[in-house]
Coordinates of C-alpha atoms in Angstrom, one line a residue:
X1 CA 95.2 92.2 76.6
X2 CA 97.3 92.6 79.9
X3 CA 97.7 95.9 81.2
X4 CA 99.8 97.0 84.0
X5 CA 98.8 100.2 86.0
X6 CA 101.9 102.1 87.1
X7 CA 100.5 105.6 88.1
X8 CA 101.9 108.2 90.5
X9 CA 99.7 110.4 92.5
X10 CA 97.8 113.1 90.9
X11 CA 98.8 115.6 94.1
X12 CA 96.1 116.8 96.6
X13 CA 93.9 115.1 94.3
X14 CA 94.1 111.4 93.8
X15 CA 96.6 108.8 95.3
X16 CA 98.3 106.5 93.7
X17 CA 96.2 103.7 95.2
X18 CA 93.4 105.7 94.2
X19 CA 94.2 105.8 90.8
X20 CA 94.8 102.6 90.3
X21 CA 91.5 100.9 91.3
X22 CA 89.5 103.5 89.4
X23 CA 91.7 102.4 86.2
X24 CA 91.7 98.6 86.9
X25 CA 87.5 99.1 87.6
X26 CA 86.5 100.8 85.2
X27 CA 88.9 98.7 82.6
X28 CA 86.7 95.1 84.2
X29 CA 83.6 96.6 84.5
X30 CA 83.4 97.7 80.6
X31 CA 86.0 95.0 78.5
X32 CA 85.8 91.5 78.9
X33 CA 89.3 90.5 77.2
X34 CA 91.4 92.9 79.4
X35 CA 93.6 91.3 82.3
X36 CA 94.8 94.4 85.1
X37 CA 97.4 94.5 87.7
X38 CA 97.9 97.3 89.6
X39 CA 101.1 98.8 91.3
X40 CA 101.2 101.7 94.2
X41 CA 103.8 104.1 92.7
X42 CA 105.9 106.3 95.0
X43 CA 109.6 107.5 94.8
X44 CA 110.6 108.9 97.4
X45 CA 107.2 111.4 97.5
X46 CA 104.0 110.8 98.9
X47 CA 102.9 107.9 99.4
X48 CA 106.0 106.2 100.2
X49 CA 104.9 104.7 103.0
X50 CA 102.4 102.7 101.6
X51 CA 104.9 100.2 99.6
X52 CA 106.6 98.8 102.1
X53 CA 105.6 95.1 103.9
X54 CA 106.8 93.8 107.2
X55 CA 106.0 97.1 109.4
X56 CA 104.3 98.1 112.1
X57 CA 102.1 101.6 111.5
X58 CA 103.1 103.9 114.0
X59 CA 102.1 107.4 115.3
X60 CA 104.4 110.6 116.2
X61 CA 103.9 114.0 118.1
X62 CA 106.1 116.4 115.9
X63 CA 105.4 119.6 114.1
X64 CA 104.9 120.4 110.2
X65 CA 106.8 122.9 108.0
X66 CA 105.0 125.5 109.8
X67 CA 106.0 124.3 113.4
X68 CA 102.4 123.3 113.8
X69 CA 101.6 120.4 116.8
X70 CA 100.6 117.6 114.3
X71 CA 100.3 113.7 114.4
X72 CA 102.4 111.8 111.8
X73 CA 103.0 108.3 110.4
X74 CA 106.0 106.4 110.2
X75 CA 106.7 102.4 109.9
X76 CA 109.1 100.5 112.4
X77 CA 110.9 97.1 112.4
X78 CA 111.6 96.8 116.0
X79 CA 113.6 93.8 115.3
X80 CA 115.7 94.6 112.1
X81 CA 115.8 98.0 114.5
X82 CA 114.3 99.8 111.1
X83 CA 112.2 102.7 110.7
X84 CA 110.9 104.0 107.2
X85 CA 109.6 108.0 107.2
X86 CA 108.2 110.1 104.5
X87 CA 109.1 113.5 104.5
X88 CA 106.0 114.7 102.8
X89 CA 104.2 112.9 105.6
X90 CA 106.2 115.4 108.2
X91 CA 107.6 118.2 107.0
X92 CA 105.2 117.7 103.7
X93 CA 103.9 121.0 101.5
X94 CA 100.5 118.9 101.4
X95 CA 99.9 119.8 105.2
X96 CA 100.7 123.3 104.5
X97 CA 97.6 126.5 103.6
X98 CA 98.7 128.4 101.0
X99 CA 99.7 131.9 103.2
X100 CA 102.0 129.5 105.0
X101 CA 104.1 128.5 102.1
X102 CA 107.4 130.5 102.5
X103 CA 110.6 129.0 102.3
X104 CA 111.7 131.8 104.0
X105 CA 110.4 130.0 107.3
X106 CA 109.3 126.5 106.4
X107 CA 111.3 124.1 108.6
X108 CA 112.6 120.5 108.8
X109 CA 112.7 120.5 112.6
X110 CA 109.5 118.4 112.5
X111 CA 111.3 115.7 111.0
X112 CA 114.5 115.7 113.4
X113 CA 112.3 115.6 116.2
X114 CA 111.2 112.1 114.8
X115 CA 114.7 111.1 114.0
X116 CA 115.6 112.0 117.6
X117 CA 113.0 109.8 119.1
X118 CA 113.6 106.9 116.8
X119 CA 117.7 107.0 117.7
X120 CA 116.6 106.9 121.3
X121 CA 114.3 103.7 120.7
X122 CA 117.6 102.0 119.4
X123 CA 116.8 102.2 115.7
X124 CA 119.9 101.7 113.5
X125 CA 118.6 101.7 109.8
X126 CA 116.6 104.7 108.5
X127 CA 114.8 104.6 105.0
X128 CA 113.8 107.9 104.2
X129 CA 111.5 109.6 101.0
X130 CA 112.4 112.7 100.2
X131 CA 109.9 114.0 98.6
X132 CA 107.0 116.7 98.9
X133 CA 109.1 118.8 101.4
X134 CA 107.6 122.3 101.8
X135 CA 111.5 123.4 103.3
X136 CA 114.1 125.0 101.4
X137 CA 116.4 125.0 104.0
X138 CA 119.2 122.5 103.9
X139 CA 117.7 120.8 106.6
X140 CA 119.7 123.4 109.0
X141 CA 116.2 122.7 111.7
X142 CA 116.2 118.7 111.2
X143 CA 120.4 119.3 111.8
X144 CA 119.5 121.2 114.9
X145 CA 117.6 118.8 116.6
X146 CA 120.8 116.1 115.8
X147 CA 122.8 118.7 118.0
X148 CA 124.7 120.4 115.5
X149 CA 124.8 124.5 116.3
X150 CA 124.5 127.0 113.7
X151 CA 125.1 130.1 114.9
X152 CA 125.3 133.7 113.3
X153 CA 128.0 136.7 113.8
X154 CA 126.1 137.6 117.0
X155 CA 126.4 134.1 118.5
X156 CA 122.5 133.7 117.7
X157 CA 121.0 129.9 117.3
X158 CA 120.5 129.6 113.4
X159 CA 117.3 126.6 113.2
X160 CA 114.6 128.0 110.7
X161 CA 114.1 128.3 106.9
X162 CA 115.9 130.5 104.6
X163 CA 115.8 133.7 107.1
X164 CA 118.1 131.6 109.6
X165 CA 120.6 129.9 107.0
X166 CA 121.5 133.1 105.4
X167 CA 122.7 134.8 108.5
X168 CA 125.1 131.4 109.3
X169 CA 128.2 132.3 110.2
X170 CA 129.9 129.3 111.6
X171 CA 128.9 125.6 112.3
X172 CA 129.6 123.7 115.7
X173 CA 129.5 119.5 115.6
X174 CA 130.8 119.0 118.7
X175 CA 127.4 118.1 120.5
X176 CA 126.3 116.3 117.5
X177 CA 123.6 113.1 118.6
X178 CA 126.4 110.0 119.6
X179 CA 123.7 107.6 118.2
X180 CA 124.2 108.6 114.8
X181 CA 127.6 106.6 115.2
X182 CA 125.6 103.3 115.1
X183 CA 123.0 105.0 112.5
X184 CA 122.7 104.3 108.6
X185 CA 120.5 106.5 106.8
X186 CA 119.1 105.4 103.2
X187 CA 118.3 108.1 101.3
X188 CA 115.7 107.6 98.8
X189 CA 115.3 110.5 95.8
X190 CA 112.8 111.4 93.2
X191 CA 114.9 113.8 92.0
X192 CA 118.5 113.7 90.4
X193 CA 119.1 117.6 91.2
X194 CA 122.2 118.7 92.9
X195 CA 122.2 121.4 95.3
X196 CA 122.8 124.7 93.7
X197 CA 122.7 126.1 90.4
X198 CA 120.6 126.9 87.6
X199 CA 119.4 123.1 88.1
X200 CA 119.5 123.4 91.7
X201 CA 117.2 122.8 94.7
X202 CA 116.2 126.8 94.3
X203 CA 115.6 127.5 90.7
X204 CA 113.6 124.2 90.4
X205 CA 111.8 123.1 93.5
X206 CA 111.3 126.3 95.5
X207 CA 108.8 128.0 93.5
X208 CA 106.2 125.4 94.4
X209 CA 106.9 125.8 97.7
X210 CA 105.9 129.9 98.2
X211 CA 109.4 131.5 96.8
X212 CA 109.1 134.4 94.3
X213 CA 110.9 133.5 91.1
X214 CA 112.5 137.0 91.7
X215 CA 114.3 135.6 94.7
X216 CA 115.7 132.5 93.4
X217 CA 119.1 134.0 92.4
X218 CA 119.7 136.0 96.1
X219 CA 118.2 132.1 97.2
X220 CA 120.5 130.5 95.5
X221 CA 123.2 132.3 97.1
X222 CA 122.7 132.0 100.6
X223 CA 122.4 127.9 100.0
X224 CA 125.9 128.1 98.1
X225 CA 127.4 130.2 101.2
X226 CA 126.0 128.1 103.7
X227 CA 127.3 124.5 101.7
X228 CA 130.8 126.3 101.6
X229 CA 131.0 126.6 105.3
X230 CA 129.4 123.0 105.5
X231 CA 132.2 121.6 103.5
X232 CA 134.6 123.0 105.6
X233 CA 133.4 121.9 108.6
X234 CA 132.6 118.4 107.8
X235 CA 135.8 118.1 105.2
X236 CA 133.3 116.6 102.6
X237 CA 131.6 118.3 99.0
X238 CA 128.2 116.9 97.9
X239 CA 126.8 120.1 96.6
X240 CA 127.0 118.8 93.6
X241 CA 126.2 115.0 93.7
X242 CA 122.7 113.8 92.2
X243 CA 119.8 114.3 95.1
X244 CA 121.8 116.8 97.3
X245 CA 119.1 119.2 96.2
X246 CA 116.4 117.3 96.9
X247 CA 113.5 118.1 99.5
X248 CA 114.9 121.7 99.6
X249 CA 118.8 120.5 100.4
X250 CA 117.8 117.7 102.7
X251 CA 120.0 114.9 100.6
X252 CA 122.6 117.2 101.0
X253 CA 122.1 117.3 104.9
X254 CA 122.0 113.7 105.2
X255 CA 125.2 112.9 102.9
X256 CA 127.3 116.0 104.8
X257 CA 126.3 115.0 108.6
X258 CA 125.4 111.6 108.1
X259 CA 125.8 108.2 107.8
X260 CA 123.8 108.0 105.1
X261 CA 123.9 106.7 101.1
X262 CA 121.4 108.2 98.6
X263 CA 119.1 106.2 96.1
X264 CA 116.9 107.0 93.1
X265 CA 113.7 106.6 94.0
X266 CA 112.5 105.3 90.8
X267 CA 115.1 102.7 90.7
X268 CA 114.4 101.9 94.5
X269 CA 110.8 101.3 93.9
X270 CA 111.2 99.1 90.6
X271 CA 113.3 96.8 92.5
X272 CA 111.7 96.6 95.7
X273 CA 108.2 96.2 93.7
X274 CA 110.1 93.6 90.9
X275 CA 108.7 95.6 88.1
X276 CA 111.1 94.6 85.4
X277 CA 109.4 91.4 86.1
X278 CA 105.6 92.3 86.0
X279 CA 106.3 94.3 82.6
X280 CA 107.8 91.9 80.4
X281 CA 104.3 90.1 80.8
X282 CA 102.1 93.0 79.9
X283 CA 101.2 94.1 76.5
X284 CA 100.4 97.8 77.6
X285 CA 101.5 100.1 80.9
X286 CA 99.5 102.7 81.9
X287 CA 101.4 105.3 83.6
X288 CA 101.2 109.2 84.9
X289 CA 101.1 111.7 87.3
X290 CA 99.4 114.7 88.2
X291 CA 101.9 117.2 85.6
X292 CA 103.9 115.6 82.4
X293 CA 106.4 118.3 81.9
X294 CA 110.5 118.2 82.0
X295 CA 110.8 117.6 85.8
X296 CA 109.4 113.9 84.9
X297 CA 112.1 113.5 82.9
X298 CA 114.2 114.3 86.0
X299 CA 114.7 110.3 87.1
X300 CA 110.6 110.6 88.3
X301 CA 109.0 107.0 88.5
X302 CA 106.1 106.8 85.9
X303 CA 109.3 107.8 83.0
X304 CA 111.6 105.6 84.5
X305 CA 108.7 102.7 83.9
X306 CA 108.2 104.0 80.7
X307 CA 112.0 103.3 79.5
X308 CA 111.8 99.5 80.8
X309 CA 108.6 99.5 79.0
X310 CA 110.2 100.5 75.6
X311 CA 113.1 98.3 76.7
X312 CA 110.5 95.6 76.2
X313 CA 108.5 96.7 73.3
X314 CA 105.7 97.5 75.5
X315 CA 103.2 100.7 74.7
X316 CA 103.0 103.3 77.2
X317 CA 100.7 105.8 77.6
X318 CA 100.9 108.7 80.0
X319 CA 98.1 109.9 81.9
X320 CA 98.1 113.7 83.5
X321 CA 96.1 116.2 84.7
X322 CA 98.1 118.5 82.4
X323 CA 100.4 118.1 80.0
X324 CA 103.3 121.1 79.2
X325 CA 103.9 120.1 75.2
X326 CA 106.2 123.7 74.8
X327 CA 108.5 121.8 77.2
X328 CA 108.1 118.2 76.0
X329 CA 109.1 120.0 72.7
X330 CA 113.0 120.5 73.8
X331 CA 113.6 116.9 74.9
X332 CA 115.7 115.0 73.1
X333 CA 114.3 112.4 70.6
X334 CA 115.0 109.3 72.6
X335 CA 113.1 110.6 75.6
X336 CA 110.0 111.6 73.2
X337 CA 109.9 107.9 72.3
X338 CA 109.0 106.7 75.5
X339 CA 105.8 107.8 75.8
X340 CA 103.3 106.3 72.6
X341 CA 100.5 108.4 73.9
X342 CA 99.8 111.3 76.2
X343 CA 96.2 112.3 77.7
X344 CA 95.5 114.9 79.8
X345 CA 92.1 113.9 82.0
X346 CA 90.5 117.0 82.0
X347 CA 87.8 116.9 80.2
X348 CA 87.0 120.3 79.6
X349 CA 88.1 124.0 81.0
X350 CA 87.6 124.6 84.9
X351 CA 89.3 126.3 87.5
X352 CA 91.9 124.2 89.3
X353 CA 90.2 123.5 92.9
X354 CA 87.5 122.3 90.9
X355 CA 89.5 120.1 88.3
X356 CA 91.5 118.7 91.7
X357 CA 88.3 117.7 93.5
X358 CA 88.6 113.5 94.0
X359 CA 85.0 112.9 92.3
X360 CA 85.7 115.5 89.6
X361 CA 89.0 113.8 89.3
X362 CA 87.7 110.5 89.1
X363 CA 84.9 111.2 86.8
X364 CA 87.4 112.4 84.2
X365 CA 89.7 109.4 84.7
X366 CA 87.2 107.1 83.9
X367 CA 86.1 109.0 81.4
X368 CA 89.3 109.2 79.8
X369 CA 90.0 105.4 80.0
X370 CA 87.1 104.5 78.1
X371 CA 88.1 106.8 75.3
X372 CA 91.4 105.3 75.1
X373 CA 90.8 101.5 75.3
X374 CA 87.3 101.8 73.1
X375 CA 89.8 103.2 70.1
X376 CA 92.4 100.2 71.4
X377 CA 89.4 98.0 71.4
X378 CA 88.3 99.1 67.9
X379 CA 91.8 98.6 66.4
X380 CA 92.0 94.7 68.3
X381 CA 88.9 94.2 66.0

């Protein structure tokens, strides 16, 4: 039996990477007829970094969400004049305690800092993930950095989280960073979500990141004022083109003041990682992520695998740390049938700190895997 292992990150728990070898070890060390291969997954969230060959590691001053001093990682192509950043790695909610989640003041300056630097080293081609922002705010501080002026009714600097872009009155571009001429930006999504709306950055993202459901509507809002007044000022509309609401509006940013072209991240990392290829020579994929719920349905990698999978008659199962089956309930029949079987790891009730701790986590993942692959193994004969 082949299996490929296709998971995504169990967040602040397990990586991908992670994942993967405790799956593809404990598969060899207990079945003698099983053949693994393993694939990092990352879309666009954490982990992005680590699918890419052909850079150089690299090291950057900046600060986080929180406008903490703090070291981050990025890869560079001096050569092709290419740099690759993940935006969970900078400006990422990972970094973040949780009395310092507020969208309110969460910023992307961080990561224009590091866009800054990287335009003055000469580099032309920027691949950014987008995901596992702790920001909600348009990327209004990233903008900042670029040299593009915010400024309220008093003539005030607008730079940081939700508190700033609300009080926006009018938008400057005449200073805006002359590199960015020469610069191409590809944007890479895990999310399809536009920019406002019911389906929106706000309503869907923001909660995670420290914003009161309560708030979500006045939220909301603000972000639709503020992409008016962008729209006039840059004579463009993506408010409401798939990934503009990604990493708290940050797609947006990029498509408005930018050079720049925006790409699912599941469909990015299928090709880059020739997927398609690897799964029409398994018999069985083994994908997952840290929640199975109706945002993986939302162009997230491990369902996107799942539908080449079916594509090939291949049998999928799904492995989470939980599994929401009151939303799984409303999806349509099609996207039910690409998942054969779902199985949440946790083995038994605990609190969540302790159900997120790595040797709790693995522990549970093995244990799961035998379960699964001694009933597969019972049915093989």
């Amino acid at each position: 039996m082949k299996v490929l292992i296709a998971v995504n990150e169990f967040k602040e728990s397990l990586s991908s990477a992670e994942i993967g070898k405790i799956i593809s070890d404990t598969l060899n060390n207990n079945y003698k007829n099983i053949i693994t291969n393993t694939q990092v997954v990352a879309d666009g969230g954490d982990g992005f970094l680590t699918l890419f060959e052909g850079f150089t590691n690299n090291k950057f001053r900046t600060v986080n969400a929180a406008l903490q001093e703090c070291d981050v990682n990025y890869l560079l192509n001096e050569e092709r004049k290419e740099a690759v950043i993940e935006v969970a790695e900078v400006i990422g909610i990972k970094q973040l305690k949780d009395e310092q989640k507020d969208p309110f003041k969460t910023t992307t300056t961080g990561l224009g800092k590091l866009i800054v630097f990287l335009l003055e080293k000469g580099i032309e081609h920027f691949i950014i993930g987008l995901g596992g922002s702790a920001t909600n705010d348009c990327g209004i501080g990233m903008l900042s950095e670029l040299g593009i002026k915010f400024i309220d009714k008093k003539g005030n600097l607008c730079k940081c989280g939700i508190s700033d872009l609300r009080k926006i009155d009018d938008i400057d571009i005449k200073n805006i960073n002359s590199k960015l001429s020469k610069a191409r930006f590809s944007i890479i999504s895990d999310v399809s979500n536009p920019l406002i709306g019911k389906n929106g950055a706000t309503y869907i993202f923001s909660k995670q990141k420290g914003l009161d459901e309560n708030k979500f509507a006045e939220v909301d809002k603000y972000v639709e004022n503020f992409s008016n007044k962008v729209n006039l000022a840059t004579g463009k509309n993506n408010t409401f083109i798939e990934g503009s609401g990604a990493a708290g509006g940050l797609g947006y940013a990029f498509m408005s003041f930018c050079n720049a072209t925006i790409e699912s991240g599941s469909e990015f990392m299928i090709n880059y990682l020739e997927l398609e290829k690897i799964i029409r020579d398994v018999d069985v994929v083994i994908t997952g992520e840290g929640k199975l719920d109706k945002q993986s349905y939302m162009g997230k990698a491990p369902i996107e695998i799942a539908r080449i999978a079916k594509r090939f008659n291949k049998k999928v199962i799904f492995l989470a740390g939980s599994i929401l089956d009151d939303e799984l309930s409303e999806l349509n029949e099609d996207d039910k049938k690409l998942i054969d079987a779902s199985f949440s790891i946790q083995r038994k009730f605990m609190p969540l700190n302790i159900a997120m701790d790595k040797h709790i986590s693995k522990q549970n993942l093995e244990n799961t895997i035998v379960q699964i692959f001694n009933i597969l193994e019972f049915n093989n004969g």
